[in-house]
GROMACS .gro file of C-alpha atoms in nm:
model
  324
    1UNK     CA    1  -0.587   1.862   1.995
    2UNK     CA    2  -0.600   1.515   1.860
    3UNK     CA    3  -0.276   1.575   1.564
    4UNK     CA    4  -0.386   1.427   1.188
    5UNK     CA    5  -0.163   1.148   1.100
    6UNK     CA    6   0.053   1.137   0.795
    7UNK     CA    7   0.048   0.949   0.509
    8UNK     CA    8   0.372   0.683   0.494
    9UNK     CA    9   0.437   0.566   0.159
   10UNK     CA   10   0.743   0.382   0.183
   11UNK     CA   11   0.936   0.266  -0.098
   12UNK     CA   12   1.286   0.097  -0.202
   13UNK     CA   13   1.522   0.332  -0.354
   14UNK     CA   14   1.336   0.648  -0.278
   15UNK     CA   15   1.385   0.985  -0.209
   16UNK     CA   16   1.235   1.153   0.054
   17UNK     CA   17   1.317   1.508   0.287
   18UNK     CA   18   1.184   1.460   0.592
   19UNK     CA   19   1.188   1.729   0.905
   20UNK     CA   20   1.138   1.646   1.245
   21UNK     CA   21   1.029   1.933   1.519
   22UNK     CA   22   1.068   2.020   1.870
   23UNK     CA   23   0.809   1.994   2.040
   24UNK     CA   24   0.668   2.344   2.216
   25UNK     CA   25   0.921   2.595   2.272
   26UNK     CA   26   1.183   2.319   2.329
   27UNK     CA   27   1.488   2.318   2.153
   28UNK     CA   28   1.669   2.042   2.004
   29UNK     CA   29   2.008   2.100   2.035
   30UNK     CA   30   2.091   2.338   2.335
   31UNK     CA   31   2.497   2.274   2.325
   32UNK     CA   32   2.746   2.190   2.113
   33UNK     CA   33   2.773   1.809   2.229
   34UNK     CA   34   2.401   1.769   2.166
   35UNK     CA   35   2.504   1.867   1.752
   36UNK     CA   36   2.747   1.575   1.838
   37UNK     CA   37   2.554   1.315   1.971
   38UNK     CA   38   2.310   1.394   1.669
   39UNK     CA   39   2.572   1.364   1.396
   40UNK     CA   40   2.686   1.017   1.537
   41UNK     CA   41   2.373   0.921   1.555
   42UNK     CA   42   2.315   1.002   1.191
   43UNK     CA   43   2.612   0.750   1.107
   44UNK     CA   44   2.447   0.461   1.301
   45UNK     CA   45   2.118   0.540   1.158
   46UNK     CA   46   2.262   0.514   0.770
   47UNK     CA   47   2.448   0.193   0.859
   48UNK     CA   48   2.179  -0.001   1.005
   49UNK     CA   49   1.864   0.126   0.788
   50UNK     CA   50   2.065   0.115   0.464
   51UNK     CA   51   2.005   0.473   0.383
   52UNK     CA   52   2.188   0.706   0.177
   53UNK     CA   53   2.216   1.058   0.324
   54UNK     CA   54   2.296   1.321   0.131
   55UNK     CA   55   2.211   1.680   0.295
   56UNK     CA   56   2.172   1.774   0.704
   57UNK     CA   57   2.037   2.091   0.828
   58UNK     CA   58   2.042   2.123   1.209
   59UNK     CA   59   1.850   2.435   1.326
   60UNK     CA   60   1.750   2.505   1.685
   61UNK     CA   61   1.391   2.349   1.669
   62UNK     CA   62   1.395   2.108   1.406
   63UNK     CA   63   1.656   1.937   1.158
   64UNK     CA   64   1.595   1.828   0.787
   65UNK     CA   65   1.731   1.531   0.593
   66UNK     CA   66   1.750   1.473   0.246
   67UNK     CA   67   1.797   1.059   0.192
   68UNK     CA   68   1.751   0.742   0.025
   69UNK     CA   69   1.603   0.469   0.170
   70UNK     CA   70   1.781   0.133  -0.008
   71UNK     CA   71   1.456  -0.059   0.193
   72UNK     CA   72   1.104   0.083   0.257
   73UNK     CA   73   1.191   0.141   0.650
   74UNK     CA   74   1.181   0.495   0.655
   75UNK     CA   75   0.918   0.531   0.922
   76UNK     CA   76   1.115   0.211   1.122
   77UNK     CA   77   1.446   0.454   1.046
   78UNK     CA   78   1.313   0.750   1.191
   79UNK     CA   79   1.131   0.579   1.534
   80UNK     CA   80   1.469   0.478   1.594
   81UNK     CA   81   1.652   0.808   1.524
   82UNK     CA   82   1.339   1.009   1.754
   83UNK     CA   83   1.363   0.811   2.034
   84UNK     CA   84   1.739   0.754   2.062
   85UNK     CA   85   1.798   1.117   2.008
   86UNK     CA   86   1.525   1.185   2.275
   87UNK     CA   87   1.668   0.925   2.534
   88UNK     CA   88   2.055   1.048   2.479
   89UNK     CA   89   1.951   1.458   2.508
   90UNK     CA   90   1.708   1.437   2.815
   91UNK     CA   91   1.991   1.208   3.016
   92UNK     CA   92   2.231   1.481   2.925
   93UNK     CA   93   2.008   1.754   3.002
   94UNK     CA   94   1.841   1.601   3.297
   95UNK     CA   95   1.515   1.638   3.192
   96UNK     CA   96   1.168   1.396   3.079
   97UNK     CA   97   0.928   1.377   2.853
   98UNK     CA   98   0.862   1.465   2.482
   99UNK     CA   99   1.127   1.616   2.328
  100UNK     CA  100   0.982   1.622   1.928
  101UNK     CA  101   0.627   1.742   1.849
  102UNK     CA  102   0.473   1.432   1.714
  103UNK     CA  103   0.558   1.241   1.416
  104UNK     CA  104   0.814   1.344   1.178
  105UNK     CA  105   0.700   1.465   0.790
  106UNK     CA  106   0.808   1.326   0.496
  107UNK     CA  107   0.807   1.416   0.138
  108UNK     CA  108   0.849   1.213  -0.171
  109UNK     CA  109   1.120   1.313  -0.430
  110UNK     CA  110   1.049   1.288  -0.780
  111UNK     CA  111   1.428   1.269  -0.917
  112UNK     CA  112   1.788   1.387  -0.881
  113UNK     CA  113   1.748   1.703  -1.023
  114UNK     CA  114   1.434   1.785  -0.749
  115UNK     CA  115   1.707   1.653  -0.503
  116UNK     CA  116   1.936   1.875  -0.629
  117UNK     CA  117   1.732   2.208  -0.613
  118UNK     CA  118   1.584   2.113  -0.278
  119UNK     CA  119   1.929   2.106  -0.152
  120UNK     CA  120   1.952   2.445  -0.232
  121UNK     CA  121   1.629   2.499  -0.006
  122UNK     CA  122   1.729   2.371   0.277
  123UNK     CA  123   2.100   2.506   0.295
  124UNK     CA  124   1.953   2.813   0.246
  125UNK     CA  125   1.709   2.840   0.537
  126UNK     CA  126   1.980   2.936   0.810
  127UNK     CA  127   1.968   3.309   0.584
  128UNK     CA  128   1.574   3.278   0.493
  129UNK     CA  129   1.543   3.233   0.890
  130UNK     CA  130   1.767   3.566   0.942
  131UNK     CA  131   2.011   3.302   1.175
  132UNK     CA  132   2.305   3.450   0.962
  133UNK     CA  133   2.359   3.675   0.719
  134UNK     CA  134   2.591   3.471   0.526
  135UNK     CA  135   2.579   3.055   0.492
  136UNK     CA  136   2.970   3.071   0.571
  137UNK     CA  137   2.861   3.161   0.921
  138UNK     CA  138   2.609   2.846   0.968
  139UNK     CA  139   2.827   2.542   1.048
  140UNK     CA  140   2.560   2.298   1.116
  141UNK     CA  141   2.487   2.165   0.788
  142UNK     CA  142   2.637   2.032   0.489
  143UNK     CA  143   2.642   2.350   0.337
  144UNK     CA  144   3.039   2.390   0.400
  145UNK     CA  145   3.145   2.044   0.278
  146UNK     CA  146   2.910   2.125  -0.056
  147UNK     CA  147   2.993   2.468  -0.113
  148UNK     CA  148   3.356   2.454   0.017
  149UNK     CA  149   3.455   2.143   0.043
  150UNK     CA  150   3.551   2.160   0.439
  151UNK     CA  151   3.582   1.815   0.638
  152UNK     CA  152   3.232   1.608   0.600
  153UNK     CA  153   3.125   1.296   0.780
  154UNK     CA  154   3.231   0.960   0.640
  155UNK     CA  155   2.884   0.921   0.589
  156UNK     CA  156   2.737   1.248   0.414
  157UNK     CA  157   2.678   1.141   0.017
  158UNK     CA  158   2.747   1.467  -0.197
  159UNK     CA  159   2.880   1.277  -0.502
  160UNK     CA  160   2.477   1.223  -0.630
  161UNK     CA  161   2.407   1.607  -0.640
  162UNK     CA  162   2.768   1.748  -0.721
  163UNK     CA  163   2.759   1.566  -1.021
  164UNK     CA  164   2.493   1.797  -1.140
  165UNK     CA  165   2.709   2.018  -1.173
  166UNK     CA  166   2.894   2.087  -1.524
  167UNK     CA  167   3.220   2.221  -1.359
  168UNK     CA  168   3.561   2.104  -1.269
  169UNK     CA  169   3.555   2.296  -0.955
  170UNK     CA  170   3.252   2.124  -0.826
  171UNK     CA  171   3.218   2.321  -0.505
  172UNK     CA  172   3.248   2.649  -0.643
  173UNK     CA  173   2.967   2.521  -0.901
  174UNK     CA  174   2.717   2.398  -0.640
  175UNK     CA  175   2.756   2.754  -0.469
  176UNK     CA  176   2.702   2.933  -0.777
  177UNK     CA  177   2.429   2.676  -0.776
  178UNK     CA  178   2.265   2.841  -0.432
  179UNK     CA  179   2.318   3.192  -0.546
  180UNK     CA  180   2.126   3.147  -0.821
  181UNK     CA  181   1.867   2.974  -0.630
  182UNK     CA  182   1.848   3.284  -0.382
  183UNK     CA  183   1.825   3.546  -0.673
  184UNK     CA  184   1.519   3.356  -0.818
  185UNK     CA  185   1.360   3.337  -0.455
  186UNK     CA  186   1.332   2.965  -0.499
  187UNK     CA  187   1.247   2.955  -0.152
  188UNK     CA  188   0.957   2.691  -0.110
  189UNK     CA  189   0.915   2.617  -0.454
  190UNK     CA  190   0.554   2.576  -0.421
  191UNK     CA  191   0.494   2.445  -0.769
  192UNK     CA  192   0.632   2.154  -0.725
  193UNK     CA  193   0.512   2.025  -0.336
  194UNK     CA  194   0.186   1.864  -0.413
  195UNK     CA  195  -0.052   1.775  -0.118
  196UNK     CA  196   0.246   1.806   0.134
  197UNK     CA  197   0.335   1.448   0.024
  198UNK     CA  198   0.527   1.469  -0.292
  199UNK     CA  199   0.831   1.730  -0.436
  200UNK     CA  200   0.763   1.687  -0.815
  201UNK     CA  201   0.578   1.675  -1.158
  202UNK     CA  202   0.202   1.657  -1.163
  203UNK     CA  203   0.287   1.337  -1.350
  204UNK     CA  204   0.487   1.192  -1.059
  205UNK     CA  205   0.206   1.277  -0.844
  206UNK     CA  206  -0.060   1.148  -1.084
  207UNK     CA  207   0.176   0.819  -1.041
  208UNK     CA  208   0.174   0.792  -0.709
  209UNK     CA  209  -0.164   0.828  -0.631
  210UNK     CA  210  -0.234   0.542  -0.887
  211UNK     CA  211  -0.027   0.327  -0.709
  212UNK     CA  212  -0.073   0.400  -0.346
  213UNK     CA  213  -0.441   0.586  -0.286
  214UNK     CA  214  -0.683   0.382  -0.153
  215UNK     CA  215  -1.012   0.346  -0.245
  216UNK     CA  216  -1.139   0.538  -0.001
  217UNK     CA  217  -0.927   0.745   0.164
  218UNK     CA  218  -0.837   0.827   0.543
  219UNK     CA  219  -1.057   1.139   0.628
  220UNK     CA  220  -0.767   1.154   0.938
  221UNK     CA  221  -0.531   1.204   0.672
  222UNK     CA  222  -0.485   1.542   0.518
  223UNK     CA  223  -0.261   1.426   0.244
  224UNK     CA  224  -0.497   1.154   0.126
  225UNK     CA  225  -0.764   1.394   0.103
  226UNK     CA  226  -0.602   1.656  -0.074
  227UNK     CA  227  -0.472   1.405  -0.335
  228UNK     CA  228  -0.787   1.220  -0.355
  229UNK     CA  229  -0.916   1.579  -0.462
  230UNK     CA  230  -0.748   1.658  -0.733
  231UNK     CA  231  -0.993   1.377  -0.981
  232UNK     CA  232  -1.225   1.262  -0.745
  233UNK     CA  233  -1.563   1.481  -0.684
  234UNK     CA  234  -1.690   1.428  -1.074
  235UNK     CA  235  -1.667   1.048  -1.078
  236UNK     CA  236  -1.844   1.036  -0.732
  237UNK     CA  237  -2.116   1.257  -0.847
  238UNK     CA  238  -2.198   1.051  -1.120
  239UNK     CA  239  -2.188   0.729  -0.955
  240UNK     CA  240  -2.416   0.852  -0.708
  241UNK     CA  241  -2.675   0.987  -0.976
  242UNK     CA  242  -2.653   0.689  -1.147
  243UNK     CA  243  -2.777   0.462  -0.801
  244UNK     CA  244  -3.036   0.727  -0.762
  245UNK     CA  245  -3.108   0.708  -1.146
  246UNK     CA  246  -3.119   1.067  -1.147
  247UNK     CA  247  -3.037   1.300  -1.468
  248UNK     CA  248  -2.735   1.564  -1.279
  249UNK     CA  249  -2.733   1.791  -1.585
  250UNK     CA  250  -3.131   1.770  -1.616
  251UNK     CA  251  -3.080   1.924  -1.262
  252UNK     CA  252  -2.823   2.203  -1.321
  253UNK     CA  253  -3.030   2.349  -1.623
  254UNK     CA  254  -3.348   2.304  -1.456
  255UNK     CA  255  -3.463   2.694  -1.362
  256UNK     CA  256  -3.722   2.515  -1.077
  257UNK     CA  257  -3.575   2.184  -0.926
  258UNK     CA  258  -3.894   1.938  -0.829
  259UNK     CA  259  -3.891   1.793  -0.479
  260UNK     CA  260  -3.795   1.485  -0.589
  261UNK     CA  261  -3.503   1.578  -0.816
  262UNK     CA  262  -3.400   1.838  -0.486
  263UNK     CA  263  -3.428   1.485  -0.272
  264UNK     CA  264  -3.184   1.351  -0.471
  265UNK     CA  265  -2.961   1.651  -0.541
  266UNK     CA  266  -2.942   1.694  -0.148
  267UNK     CA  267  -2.876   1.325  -0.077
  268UNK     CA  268  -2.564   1.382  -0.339
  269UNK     CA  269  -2.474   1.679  -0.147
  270UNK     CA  270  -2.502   1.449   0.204
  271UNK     CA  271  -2.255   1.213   0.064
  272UNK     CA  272  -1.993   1.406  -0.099
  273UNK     CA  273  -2.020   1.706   0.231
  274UNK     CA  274  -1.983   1.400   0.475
  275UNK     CA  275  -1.684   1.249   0.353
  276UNK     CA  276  -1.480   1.518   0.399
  277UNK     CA  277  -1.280   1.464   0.116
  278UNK     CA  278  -1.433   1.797  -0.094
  279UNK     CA  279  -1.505   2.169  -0.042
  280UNK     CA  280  -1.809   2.316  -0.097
  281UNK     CA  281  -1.707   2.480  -0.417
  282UNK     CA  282  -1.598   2.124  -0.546
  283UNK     CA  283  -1.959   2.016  -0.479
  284UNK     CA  284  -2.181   2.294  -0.545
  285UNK     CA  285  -1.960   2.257  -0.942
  286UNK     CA  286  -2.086   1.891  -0.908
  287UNK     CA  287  -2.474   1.930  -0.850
  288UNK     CA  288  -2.551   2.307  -0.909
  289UNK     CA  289  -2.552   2.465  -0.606
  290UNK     CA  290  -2.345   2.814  -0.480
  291UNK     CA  291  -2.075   2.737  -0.274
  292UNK     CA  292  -2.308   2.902   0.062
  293UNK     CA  293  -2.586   2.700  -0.082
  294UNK     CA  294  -2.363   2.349  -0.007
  295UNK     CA  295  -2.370   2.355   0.367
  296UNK     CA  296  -2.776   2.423   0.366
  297UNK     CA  297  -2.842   2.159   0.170
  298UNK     CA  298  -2.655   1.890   0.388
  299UNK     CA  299  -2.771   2.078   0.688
  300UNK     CA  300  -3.097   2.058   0.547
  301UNK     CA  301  -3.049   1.699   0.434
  302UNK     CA  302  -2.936   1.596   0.783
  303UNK     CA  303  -3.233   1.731   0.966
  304UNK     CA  304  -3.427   1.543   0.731
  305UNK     CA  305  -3.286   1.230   0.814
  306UNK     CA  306  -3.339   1.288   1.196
  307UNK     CA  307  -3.716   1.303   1.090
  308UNK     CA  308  -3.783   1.056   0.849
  309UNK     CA  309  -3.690   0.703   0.926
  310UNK     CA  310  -3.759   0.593   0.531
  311UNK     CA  311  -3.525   0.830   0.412
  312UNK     CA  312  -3.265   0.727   0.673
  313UNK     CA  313  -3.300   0.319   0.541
  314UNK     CA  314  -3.269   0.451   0.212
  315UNK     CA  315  -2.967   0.664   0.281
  316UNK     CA  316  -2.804   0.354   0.437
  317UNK     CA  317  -2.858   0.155   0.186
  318UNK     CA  318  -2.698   0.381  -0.106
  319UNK     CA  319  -2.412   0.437   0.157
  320UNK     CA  320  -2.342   0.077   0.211
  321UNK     CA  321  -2.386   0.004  -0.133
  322UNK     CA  322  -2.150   0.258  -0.244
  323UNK     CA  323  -1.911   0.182   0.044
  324UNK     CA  324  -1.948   0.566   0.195
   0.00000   0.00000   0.00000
């Protein structure tokens, strides 16, 4: 299956978790000097891309960062760590091909303190995961150094979320930190992922799609969509009823629709069902239709077109016009 492609938006001085996966049943790191080669590699990767690292989780089939990028290289950053990594193992284990499952994801993060409780996330996934039954038994991770303060790499940045802590003893704070976190079931905190793009407030993520959406978005790109979602399906409407000079709330109230307000109603439908950027329930809201109603009236719509070369002109025309 052809994979969707992420949305990169790379920035200066931002932070981002990113995970990277093995491809298939593969696993990334099958001994001890594979953990290594990784961790070294994690050192040349901060020096030459300028980026601050702060938390590493290592797990069989995937590993997770939490970072900073000083430059907006992440995606640069990243090519370099995948295929190094891949080159290195598959020499050492003999082996060819593939060893991640395509591209890496990345997630946006709003501020320190989202840094900070993500931290707890992903330090705790070893014991969500049922790996261990206590984080004291999961050495590959910054866990230790946080919680403990056992022997880090040179590298590893902890100073940025210790200091969130109001404690002298700033280890025994960060784990009181992640106990807390696991008694709330934190795990995941699905309030504040937004569109699998961004860790935050709905007014970071208002923010960022202000900045960085385009027009009109990537239908290849999940994360586009689902942000271009959130506003998008009542300006669209209208802009389409007002090309078609058509009265939307003259059609909603209407008990009987006439053909020619149901041409227009369906040729709304067409548009919005077609980009792919709305569900059915988002567009029946938007014209008056049932959710099950949606899908007729493009299929309907669509036959139509096959049939009637006028109505296929005119459909173009309103399309280019409106850039759809």
């Amino acid at each position: 299956d052809k994979m969707a492609r992420p949305w990169r938006i790379e920035l200066e001085n931002a932070f981002y978790q990113v995970i990277s996966v093995a491809n298939g049943t593969q696993r990334l790191f099958v001994e001890e000097a594979d953990r290594k080669d990784f961790l070294s590699l994690l050192e040349q990767f901060s020096r030459r891309f300028k980026i601050d690292l702060y938390v590493y989780l290592l797990m069989p089939n995937h590993y997770k960062l939490l970072l900073k990028t000083r430059l907006a290289n992440l995606s640069r950053a990243m090519q370099w760590l995948g295929s190094t990594y891949t080159r290195r193992f598959n020499n050492r284990q003999n082996i060819q091909g593939h060893l991640f499952k395509g591209r890496f994801k990345s997630v946006i993060v709003e501020s320190e303190m989202h840094l900070v409780r993500l931290s707890c996330d992903v330090h705790c996934e070893p014991l969500y995961s049922g790996l261990v039954g206590d984080l004291r038994q999961y050495p590959y991770s910054s866990y230790l150094p946080y919680a403990y303060g056992s022997m880090a790499p040179a590298w590893l940045k902890m100073d940025l979320i210790l200091a969130h802590s109001s404690s002298e003893d700033l280890h025994r704070a960060y784990r009181r930190r992640v106990i807390y976190h696991l008694e709330r079931g934190m795990q995941y905190d699905l309030t504040a992922y937004k569109h699998n793009l961004i860790y935050g407030s709905d007014r970071f993520a208002k923010e960022i799609k202000n900045r960085f959406l385009p027009k009109h978005p990537d239908v290849e790109m999940p994360q586009q969509r689902s942000l271009y979602r959130t506003i998008a399906p009542k300006p669209l409407a209208a802009k389409l009823a007002r090309v078609l000079r058509c009265n939307l709330g003259q059609i909603k109230r209407a008990p009987r629709v006439r053909a020619d307000q149901k041409r227009d109603r369906d040729m709304i439908v067409y548009f919005m069902w077609n980009s792919g950027l709305f569900s059915n329930r988002q567009i029946g809201e938007q014209v008056g239709l049932s959710y099950s109603m949606v899908s007729r009236a493009a299929s309907d719509y669509r036959k139509a077109l096959e049939r009637d070369d006028a109505l296929k002109h005119r459909t173009a025309m309103i399309g280019a016009r409106l850039g759809l």
